[in-house]
Amino acid sequence: MSKCLIVGGGGFIGSHLVELILKRNNKKLIVAGRHEKPKTLINKNIEYVCIDPSNLEGLSQVMDQCDEVIDLAYATVPKTSFDDPILDISANLPFTVNLLKLASQKSLRRFMLVSSGGTVYGTPLRLPIDETHPTNPLSPYGITKLATEKYGLMYHHFQSLPLLIVRPSNPYGPGQRGNIGQGFVSTALFAGKKQKTVKMFGERGTIRDYIYIKDLVEGILAALENGIPGEIYNIGTGIGMDNRTILEKINHHIKLDGFSLDIEVLPLRPFDVSSNVLSAAKLTYISGWRSQTSFEEGLAATWKWVKESTP
Amino acid sequence: MSKCLIVGGGGFIGSHLVELILKRNNKKLIVAGRHEKPKTLINKNIEYVCIDPSNLEGLSQVMDQCDEVIDLAYATVPKTSFDDPILDISANLPFTVNLLKLASQKSLRRFMLVSSGGTVYGTPLRLPIDETHPTNPLSPYGITKLATEKYGLMYHHFQSLPLLIVRPSNPYGPGQRGNIGQGFVSTALFAGKKQKTVKMFGERGTIRDYIYIKDLVEGILAALENGIPGEIYNIGTGIGMDNRTILEKINHHIKLDGFSLDIEVLPLRPFDVSSNVLSAAKLTYISGWRSQTSFEEGLAATWKWVKESTP
């Protein structure tokens, strides 16, 4: 049975990935995170290690026991990266380079870097966006994410690191807090629950490819099992939806529970790319994976979690 | 008369650029460099300022007096960037981001970022390489150079910074020391002069686009005068030459002075891209600029300088 290390596994994507791997029960798991104890403990039997970015000796010893690594660690999000692009560099790039270097010295079967299909492409020249589309990121976060891809491919090229890259679109689902400047769906659902105003920039907002978190983590594992080292795989639904449509769907859904949305329309923000919809045809071709969950189903599950969650 | 600030103007490219601008006498000049005093003082009348990367206040005041900035500053070279990719990040990215941010707050006519056509493309998919070719750098230096381009384009996009990017091929010429792991022509000429062995990796080495430094700085000014903000321009000759051919030409030339080359053929190095030849058709189209100097002419001038230079 293979043993998989998830670096940065304590977050939104990581916790769902852990849950799926435990359900399939075909891999042993070690989770590594920044916090001394994991924020969400899904299962007491999972080994958890705390990462010290300035001393990777502990991580090195953990990696010796593993044959797969999934790197989800990132210290910033797109919106906050504008406030401090230097921190976005210093908190992410040296750590990722050190991790790749370390991984290159081990005998791994796969190293998966989770990049960002929502930010590395920038303004689309064609839709949906495939992996050969030019990468012109328009946020510090997107720029450093793209740089981490390039470092990964360099270690693949020179050190034979069996690296795969996935570029997810915008995930949503239970567990996403929506209070860190990303996650439009959960931000809107929490606003509905708390009777706060939802801000939308532009009459219809922006068009994004919202992928349900359970589909995303299935896609990550599909790429891990079937992907070819050195290759990049988009993970998305191929369906674009604007903010207005989403808010209408949310309003319709939460009305059943007696809630409603209060929407404030603000001017378009210059840094928002108007459209981002990914083609995952390459991943489908090699693995058969497809996004399965309709937005209505995903929304219902997310709202259930939001309703029941403590503030 | 416009006033031009050259950041990192004390090096090989910078000193030739200064010389050309003084010759044309159509711009006032300020040179900024890392050293307290410039290494090469071409003209006592040039204003020189020393940059403190951790305190850009001085540079900000200088920039207030200028309407053009040319950024040549870089603390690393491709070869050494492999030894310490973290230093390559920390010594270059924060400084460049701060410089771009500062420049975005001024009223500049142009900001030119000098990138690297020799490293940002990686393994060529077609030759000669034009600006739409995918960018897959295979060195830490190439990765950070590409990141600086992306930051520059981001500040162009959001802050209207009138940014141009040039991507030069491999420059050679008088003033290139050839002792810092780059500059094959000058490294070979100095080796010939000092009767040291020249190392070549592979039977014919690699193919590069060697541009004479005077042509390169003419190209930089052609892009500065005629380029469109937000655009990228290659600067190269469009002609590829392998190391073996260059060494034969050098041997033939220095023989006239009683010198000869001693060549050692070593195995190919995995990190050397086999070919890199740039198409500068885009720059030629907008400005009429073309590389003018034949390799034989450039070689003769460089050898003259090498012969006369102190070790």
XYZ file of C-alpha atoms in Angstrom:
622
model
C 0.000 0.000 0.000
C 1.434 3.377 -0.974
C 2.021 6.050 1.664
C 1.060 9.602 0.822
C 2.286 12.801 2.484
C -0.008 15.799 2.159
C 1.890 19.022 2.800
C -0.432 21.840 3.779
C -3.103 19.244 4.385
C -4.913 21.063 7.176
C -6.855 23.454 4.954
C -10.074 23.335 2.954
C -8.845 21.224 0.034
C -6.543 19.149 2.257
C -9.240 18.044 4.690
C -11.500 16.827 1.859
C -8.578 15.053 0.230
C -7.800 13.293 3.501
C -11.440 12.246 3.865
C -11.531 10.787 0.337
C -8.281 8.863 0.780
C -9.528 7.414 4.093
C -12.789 6.414 2.408
C -10.990 4.639 -0.429
C -8.663 3.055 2.113
C -5.954 2.330 -0.458
C -3.194 4.608 0.840
C -1.552 5.294 4.168
C -1.520 8.956 5.068
C 0.683 11.538 6.757
C -0.521 15.127 6.948
C 1.906 18.038 7.425
C 0.761 21.540 8.260
C 1.869 24.888 9.623
C -0.108 24.636 12.842
C 1.094 22.730 15.867
C -2.136 20.766 15.791
C -4.368 20.365 12.732
C -7.364 22.702 12.593
C -9.673 19.923 11.475
C -9.042 16.462 12.812
C -10.991 14.078 10.642
C -9.549 10.919 12.024
C -7.421 10.316 15.085
C -5.453 7.631 13.294
C -3.912 10.045 10.799
C -0.327 10.898 11.538
C 0.138 14.662 11.690
C 3.451 16.553 11.637
C 4.030 20.259 12.137
C 6.286 21.889 9.495
C 9.012 24.331 10.428
C 9.730 26.096 7.105
C 13.203 27.083 8.298
C 14.098 23.510 9.243
C 12.922 20.836 6.889
C 14.827 18.016 8.596
C 11.627 16.702 10.176
C 9.826 16.808 6.858
C 12.754 15.034 5.247
C 12.456 12.149 7.698
C 8.717 11.923 7.070
C 9.291 11.966 3.313
C 11.659 9.008 3.649
C 8.669 6.871 4.671
C 6.449 8.014 1.784
C 6.261 7.330 -1.911
C 3.831 10.099 -2.827
C 3.729 13.784 -1.881
C 0.869 16.203 -2.533
C 1.847 19.832 -1.948
C -1.106 22.030 -0.990
C 0.905 24.438 1.176
C 0.490 28.137 0.423
C 0.644 31.008 2.859
C -1.332 33.569 0.848
C -4.532 33.958 -1.189
C -5.029 36.019 -4.376
C -6.747 38.984 -2.760
C -4.307 39.511 0.112
C -1.290 39.047 -2.173
C -1.995 42.518 -3.607
C -1.542 44.055 -0.147
C 1.927 42.624 0.276
C 3.501 41.101 -2.839
C 6.874 40.837 -1.068
C 5.377 38.645 1.682
C 3.714 36.562 -1.035
C 7.221 35.930 -2.431
C 9.056 35.318 0.840
C 6.337 33.159 2.443
C 5.931 30.847 -0.546
C 8.818 30.632 -3.005
C 11.776 29.671 -0.776
C 9.679 27.040 1.033
C 8.450 25.485 -2.222
C 11.942 25.425 -3.737
C 13.327 23.754 -0.603
C 10.490 21.222 -0.626
C 11.106 20.388 -4.304
C 14.848 20.075 -3.696
C 14.235 17.756 -0.753
C 11.729 15.664 -2.721
C 14.235 15.354 -5.579
C 16.618 13.567 -3.221
C 14.048 10.921 -2.280
C 12.715 7.941 -4.205
C 9.168 9.114 -4.736
C 6.667 7.620 -7.145
C 4.863 10.947 -7.578
C 5.116 14.551 -6.389
C 2.009 16.602 -7.040
C 2.081 20.382 -7.009
C -1.356 21.949 -6.650
C -1.237 25.212 -8.595
C -4.079 27.565 -9.491
C -6.068 27.421 -12.725
C -8.048 30.397 -11.478
C -5.044 32.737 -11.458
C -2.106 31.571 -13.619
C -3.795 32.203 -16.986
C -4.854 35.840 -16.542
C -7.195 37.330 -19.154
C -8.389 34.444 -21.357
C -7.651 34.549 -25.081
C -10.125 31.684 -25.616
C -12.681 29.796 -23.518
C -12.650 27.274 -22.020
C -8.952 27.583 -21.149
C -6.802 24.528 -21.854
C -3.319 23.880 -20.482
C -1.544 25.267 -23.577
C -3.128 28.693 -23.062
C -0.511 31.422 -22.359
C 0.077 32.113 -18.677
C -0.224 35.814 -17.917
C -1.179 36.007 -14.232
C -2.543 39.340 -13.008
C -2.022 38.935 -9.266
C 1.110 38.478 -7.147
C -0.407 35.157 -6.011
C -0.800 33.983 -9.606
C 2.764 35.062 -10.418
C 4.317 33.112 -7.538
C 2.062 30.097 -8.211
C 3.324 30.111 -11.808
C 6.914 30.395 -10.535
C 6.405 27.348 -8.279
C 5.253 25.413 -11.372
C 8.422 26.429 -13.212
C 10.641 25.365 -10.280
C 8.776 22.057 -10.139
C 9.277 21.457 -13.857
C 12.967 22.349 -13.490
C 13.433 19.717 -10.766
C 11.512 17.280 -12.950
C 13.809 18.059 -15.887
C 17.159 17.908 -14.094
C 16.566 15.727 -11.048
C 13.933 13.398 -12.500
C 11.458 14.433 -9.816
C 8.247 12.598 -10.879
C 6.292 15.842 -10.709
C 2.705 16.438 -11.771
C 0.969 19.800 -11.717
C -2.765 20.329 -11.345
C -4.484 23.663 -11.896
C -7.881 23.674 -10.149
C -10.594 26.189 -10.942
C -12.566 27.850 -8.082
C -13.523 25.263 -5.468
C -16.498 25.609 -3.121
C -18.145 23.343 -0.588
C -18.476 22.438 3.084
C -15.517 23.603 5.132
C -14.762 26.750 3.136
C -14.973 29.642 5.556
C -15.319 32.404 2.969
C -13.835 35.004 5.275
C -10.353 35.296 3.815
C -11.246 37.156 0.656
C -11.854 34.084 -1.450
C -14.703 31.659 -1.971
C -17.624 33.588 -3.439
C -20.203 30.850 -2.810
C -19.423 30.375 0.883
C -19.020 34.127 1.414
C -22.527 34.623 0.004
C -23.997 31.721 2.018
C -22.509 32.991 5.303
C -23.785 36.482 4.473
C -27.265 35.020 3.906
C -27.160 33.167 7.209
C -25.930 36.216 9.140
C -28.170 38.699 7.257
C -25.130 40.617 6.044
C -24.825 42.323 2.658
C -23.105 40.463 -0.194
C -20.913 42.645 -2.368
C -20.908 42.078 -6.102
C -18.563 43.978 -8.392
C -20.330 44.861 -11.644
C -23.970 44.254 -12.614
C -23.410 40.538 -13.163
C -19.997 40.223 -11.458
C -17.397 37.933 -12.956
C -17.694 34.528 -14.596
C -15.916 31.661 -12.833
C -15.728 27.895 -13.028
C -16.993 26.760 -9.616
C -16.055 23.183 -8.835
C -17.542 21.251 -5.945
C -14.784 20.310 -3.503
C -15.573 16.577 -3.661
C -15.162 16.621 -7.443
C -11.909 18.551 -7.113
C -10.295 16.084 -4.710
C -11.451 13.175 -6.916
C -9.712 14.996 -9.777
C -6.521 15.439 -7.770
C -6.383 11.701 -7.076
C -7.254 10.889 -10.706
C -4.259 12.982 -11.813
C -2.052 11.417 -9.123
C -2.905 7.901 -10.299
C -3.017 8.447 -14.060
C -1.019 11.605 -14.773
C 2.291 11.657 -16.626
C 5.238 13.297 -14.830
C 6.148 16.685 -16.261
C 2.566 17.320 -17.372
C 0.003 19.887 -16.245
C -3.695 19.104 -15.780
C -6.555 21.564 -15.389
C -9.295 20.498 -12.984
C -12.560 22.310 -13.637
C -16.157 21.819 -14.730
C -15.934 23.603 -18.086
C -19.024 25.599 -17.054
C -18.889 29.314 -16.356
C -21.326 31.051 -14.059
C -21.561 34.744 -13.239
C -21.980 36.101 -9.709
C -25.536 37.287 -10.409
C -26.656 33.800 -11.465
C -25.067 32.287 -8.386
C -26.724 34.778 -6.064
C -30.092 34.072 -7.697
C -29.598 30.331 -7.218
C -28.524 30.879 -3.614
C -31.445 33.179 -2.898
C -33.856 30.614 -4.331
C -32.314 27.863 -2.210
C -32.007 29.582 1.164
C -35.512 31.022 0.846
C -36.761 27.500 1.670
C -35.254 28.010 5.129
C -36.599 31.534 5.475
C -33.361 33.321 4.642
C -32.653 35.820 1.856
C -29.725 37.686 0.354
C -29.126 41.400 0.470
C -26.993 42.307 -2.547
C -24.903 45.457 -3.001
C -23.674 46.155 -6.538
C -20.336 47.966 -6.622
C -18.269 49.128 -9.616
C -16.141 46.529 -11.429
C -12.689 46.086 -9.898
C -9.799 46.440 -12.351
C -7.979 43.378 -10.997
C -10.853 40.954 -11.589
C -10.459 38.945 -14.776
C -13.942 38.938 -16.326
C -13.980 35.222 -17.178
C -12.149 32.089 -16.092
C -13.475 28.707 -17.204
C -11.195 25.685 -17.534
C -11.208 22.770 -19.929
C -10.282 19.581 -18.077
C -10.399 17.519 -21.290
C -6.757 16.462 -20.822
C -7.424 14.943 -17.400
C -10.658 13.340 -18.635
C -8.749 11.815 -21.555
C -6.123 10.115 -19.378
C -8.297 9.153 -16.413
C -11.983 9.296 -17.273
C -12.464 11.811 -14.455
C -15.260 14.345 -14.886
C -16.862 16.792 -12.527
C -20.101 15.037 -11.368
C -21.886 17.353 -8.986
C -24.421 19.842 -10.333
C -24.210 23.340 -8.874
C -27.614 22.820 -7.253
C -26.472 19.660 -5.456
C -23.187 21.251 -4.366
C -24.995 24.354 -3.192
C -27.470 22.300 -1.111
C -24.641 20.434 0.633
C -22.688 23.621 1.262
C -25.708 25.480 2.634
C -26.432 22.566 4.971
C -22.893 22.866 6.342
C -23.064 26.675 6.591
C -26.385 26.498 8.458
C -25.038 24.001 10.956
C -21.581 25.483 11.421
C -20.671 27.698 14.351
C -19.821 31.264 13.321
C 15.474 66.768 -23.408
C 14.374 63.588 -21.649
C 16.199 62.351 -18.558
C 16.906 58.654 -18.282
C 17.713 56.675 -15.143
C 19.637 53.451 -15.692
C 19.280 51.156 -12.682
C 22.098 48.604 -12.533
C 23.939 50.743 -15.047
C 27.442 49.908 -13.847
C 27.727 46.528 -15.552
C 28.622 45.271 -19.007
C 25.395 46.207 -20.804
C 24.920 49.356 -18.719
C 28.311 50.866 -19.526
C 27.757 50.421 -23.274
C 24.273 51.853 -23.000
C 25.658 54.896 -21.194
C 28.305 55.339 -23.873
C 25.727 55.207 -26.678
C 23.391 57.679 -24.974
C 26.268 60.101 -24.402
C 27.288 59.764 -28.051
C 23.776 60.514 -29.265
C 23.568 63.379 -26.784
C 19.761 63.442 -26.792
C 19.077 62.418 -23.201
C 20.307 63.429 -19.790
C 21.510 60.504 -17.714
C 21.550 59.250 -14.142
C 23.156 55.904 -13.384
C 22.246 53.910 -10.264
C 24.240 50.898 -9.117
C 24.948 48.648 -6.160
C 28.514 49.848 -5.641
C 29.391 52.983 -3.768
C 31.289 54.179 -6.831
C 30.708 52.884 -10.362
C 33.145 50.210 -11.521
C 33.546 51.847 -14.921
C 33.410 55.609 -15.089
C 32.943 56.537 -18.713
C 32.300 60.171 -18.173
C 32.784 62.319 -15.105
C 29.708 64.342 -15.926
C 27.324 61.434 -15.417
C 25.431 61.596 -12.189
C 25.831 58.351 -10.244
C 23.769 57.212 -7.257
C 24.329 54.201 -5.060
C 21.215 52.055 -4.450
C 20.320 50.707 -1.048
C 17.855 47.904 -1.841
C 16.390 48.095 1.650
C 15.769 51.845 1.390
C 14.536 53.078 -1.934
C 13.859 56.632 -0.750
C 16.997 57.898 -2.497
C 16.032 56.142 -5.707
C 12.543 57.585 -5.413
C 13.932 61.119 -5.292
C 16.116 60.424 -8.313
C 13.161 58.970 -10.195
C 11.206 62.161 -9.587
C 13.653 63.976 -11.856
C 13.473 61.406 -14.670
C 10.972 60.499 -17.344
C 12.540 57.208 -18.410
C 13.873 54.272 -16.410
C 15.877 51.336 -17.772
C 16.202 48.489 -15.272
C 19.329 46.392 -15.814
C 19.797 45.468 -12.146
C 20.216 41.776 -11.385
C 22.268 40.202 -8.641
C 22.730 36.750 -10.169
C 23.687 35.019 -13.428
C 22.207 31.805 -14.866
C 25.051 29.505 -13.865
C 25.359 30.606 -10.231
C 21.585 30.615 -9.755
C 21.693 26.798 -9.690
C 24.004 26.882 -6.645
C 21.586 28.977 -4.617
C 18.063 29.342 -6.049
C 16.848 30.881 -2.780
C 19.414 33.690 -3.032
C 18.368 34.180 -6.657
C 14.819 34.776 -5.361
C 15.648 36.976 -2.369
C 18.284 39.093 -4.133
C 16.135 39.883 -7.159
C 12.373 39.574 -6.770
C 11.631 41.865 -3.792
C 13.904 44.593 -5.194
C 12.296 44.451 -8.637
C 8.766 44.488 -7.200
C 9.643 47.508 -5.028
C 11.199 49.279 -8.010
C 8.106 48.642 -10.165
C 5.807 49.810 -7.370
C 7.859 52.993 -6.944
C 7.936 53.618 -10.694
C 4.147 53.186 -10.860
C 3.753 56.152 -8.515
C 5.777 58.462 -10.786
C 4.905 60.122 -14.077
C 7.270 58.247 -16.332
C 7.152 58.194 -20.129
C 8.709 54.709 -20.241
C 9.945 51.988 -17.885
C 12.060 49.345 -19.578
C 12.679 45.983 -17.973
C 15.637 44.132 -19.457
C 14.785 40.440 -19.237
C 16.594 37.476 -20.764
C 15.783 35.946 -24.145
C 18.543 33.437 -23.536
C 16.825 31.867 -20.518
C 13.071 32.544 -20.309
C 12.078 30.316 -23.252
C 13.772 27.045 -22.239
C 13.888 24.238 -24.800
C 12.735 25.741 -28.125
C 9.690 24.257 -29.850
C 10.574 26.178 -33.038
C 13.495 28.302 -34.241
C 14.077 31.177 -34.344
C 12.106 31.878 -31.180
C 9.565 34.707 -31.368
C 7.912 36.460 -28.434
C 4.776 34.262 -28.550
C 6.850 31.118 -27.904
C 5.943 29.410 -24.582
C 8.157 30.378 -21.666
C 9.520 27.308 -19.902
C 12.738 28.463 -18.235
C 15.115 25.740 -17.068
C 17.227 27.711 -14.601
C 16.370 29.524 -11.365
C 17.668 32.707 -13.057
C 15.290 32.224 -15.991
C 12.390 31.541 -13.615
C 12.915 34.734 -11.595
C 13.542 36.780 -14.772
C 10.182 35.522 -16.081
C 8.559 36.407 -12.752
C 9.941 39.978 -12.973
C 8.310 40.247 -16.419
C 4.978 39.145 -14.956
C 5.222 41.666 -12.090
C 6.082 44.369 -14.634
C 3.075 43.493 -16.787
C 0.859 43.468 -13.692
C 1.932 47.021 -12.773
C 1.387 47.989 -16.411
C -2.111 46.498 -16.311
C -3.297 47.944 -12.992
C -1.178 51.035 -12.437
C -0.707 52.086 -16.069
C 3.057 51.805 -15.695
C 4.299 52.459 -19.284
C 6.369 49.297 -19.197
C 8.295 47.691 -22.047
C 10.156 44.415 -21.832
C 13.154 43.440 -23.934
C 14.564 39.922 -24.094
C 18.159 40.040 -25.345
C 19.995 36.994 -26.666
C 23.618 36.313 -25.578
C 25.652 39.524 -25.697
C 29.438 39.660 -26.158
C 31.935 42.441 -26.671
C 34.542 44.687 -25.036
C 34.030 44.974 -21.293
C 32.655 41.477 -20.725
C 34.925 39.816 -18.204
C 33.887 36.235 -18.891
C 34.879 35.083 -15.436
C 31.460 34.832 -13.815
C 30.271 31.722 -15.599
C 28.725 33.519 -18.542
C 29.993 35.028 -21.765
C 31.376 32.180 -23.873
C 33.167 34.454 -26.369
C 35.050 36.507 -23.790
C 35.756 33.435 -21.651
C 37.380 31.800 -24.707
C 39.310 34.960 -25.662
C 40.702 35.408 -22.130
C 41.619 31.724 -22.066
C 43.477 32.193 -25.382
C 45.331 35.196 -24.067
C 46.296 33.455 -20.813
C 47.025 30.089 -22.482
C 44.355 28.420 -20.352
C 42.137 25.570 -21.512
C 38.646 26.385 -22.839
C 35.981 23.925 -21.781
C 33.326 22.929 -24.270
C 30.417 20.697 -23.294
C 29.623 18.267 -26.124
C 31.450 17.795 -29.432
C 30.028 21.015 -30.889
C 28.733 22.560 -27.671
C 25.457 24.456 -27.746
C 23.960 26.797 -30.331
C 23.420 30.372 -29.225
C 22.502 33.718 -30.740
C 25.538 35.917 -29.979
C 24.793 39.590 -30.323
C 27.491 42.240 -30.359
C 27.043 44.547 -27.385
C 26.858 47.709 -29.509
C 23.992 46.196 -31.521
C 22.233 45.168 -28.322
C 22.306 48.641 -26.772
C 21.126 50.155 -30.079
C 18.252 47.658 -29.892
C 17.413 48.618 -26.298
C 17.155 52.290 -27.305
C 15.163 51.399 -30.452
C 12.644 49.589 -28.229
C 12.636 52.462 -25.718
C 11.851 55.003 -28.456
C 9.443 52.962 -30.587
C 8.072 50.193 -28.386
C 4.466 49.966 -27.224
C 3.877 49.720 -23.443
C 2.834 46.254 -22.327
C 4.741 44.620 -25.192
C 7.772 42.332 -25.212
C 10.575 42.578 -27.777
C 13.301 40.034 -28.476
C 16.703 41.494 -29.320
C 18.899 39.050 -31.213
C 20.612 38.410 -34.530
C 18.460 35.487 -35.685
C 21.700 33.587 -36.360
C 22.725 30.549 -34.330
C 26.325 29.509 -33.892
C 27.662 26.483 -32.029
C 30.603 26.627 -29.625
C 32.864 24.661 -31.991
C 32.335 27.155 -34.824
C 33.040 30.042 -32.470
C 36.227 28.470 -31.169
C 37.400 27.853 -34.751
C 36.742 31.488 -35.648
C 38.502 32.644 -32.489
C 41.484 30.362 -33.114
C 41.779 31.652 -36.667
C 41.668 35.247 -35.475
C 44.031 35.145 -32.496
C 46.564 33.105 -34.473
C 47.416 36.368 -36.274
C 48.787 37.573 -32.936
C 50.600 34.334 -32.196
C 47.984 32.943 -29.768
C 46.034 29.713 -29.971
C 43.239 27.941 -28.126
C 43.528 24.749 -26.137
C 40.104 23.098 -26.142
C 38.859 20.448 -23.739
C 35.696 18.610 -24.760
C 33.585 17.530 -21.803
C 30.263 15.640 -21.745
C 27.079 17.591 -22.450
C 25.594 19.192 -19.344
C 21.928 18.390 -18.724
C 21.034 21.999 -17.917
C 22.265 23.435 -21.233
C 19.466 24.000 -23.711
C 20.880 22.787 -27.046
C 19.692 25.772 -29.096
C 18.601 29.329 -28.452
C 18.192 31.687 -31.410
C 15.836 34.669 -31.284
C 13.706 36.313 -33.927
C 13.771 40.081 -33.472
C 11.310 40.617 -36.335
C 8.861 42.387 -34.008
C 11.415 45.016 -32.991
C 12.598 45.403 -36.601
C 8.990 45.916 -37.701
C 8.321 48.770 -35.272
C 11.724 50.464 -35.323
C 13.791 49.375 -38.321
C 16.462 48.147 -35.904
C 18.579 45.218 -37.023
C 21.761 43.700 -35.711
C 24.534 45.168 -37.926
C 27.847 43.766 -36.766
C 29.147 40.530 -38.304
C 30.574 38.029 -35.833
C 34.038 38.548 -37.367
C 33.906 42.316 -36.789
C 32.591 41.903 -33.253
C 35.211 39.287 -32.498
C 38.040 41.535 -33.763
C 36.906 44.419 -31.536
C 36.471 42.150 -28.525
C 39.865 40.513 -28.985
C 41.486 43.946 -29.248
C 39.960 44.842 -25.885
C 40.898 41.507 -24.287
C 44.513 41.822 -25.485
C 44.834 45.337 -24.079
C 42.931 44.776 -20.846
C 44.658 44.155 -17.553
C 43.934 40.700 -16.099
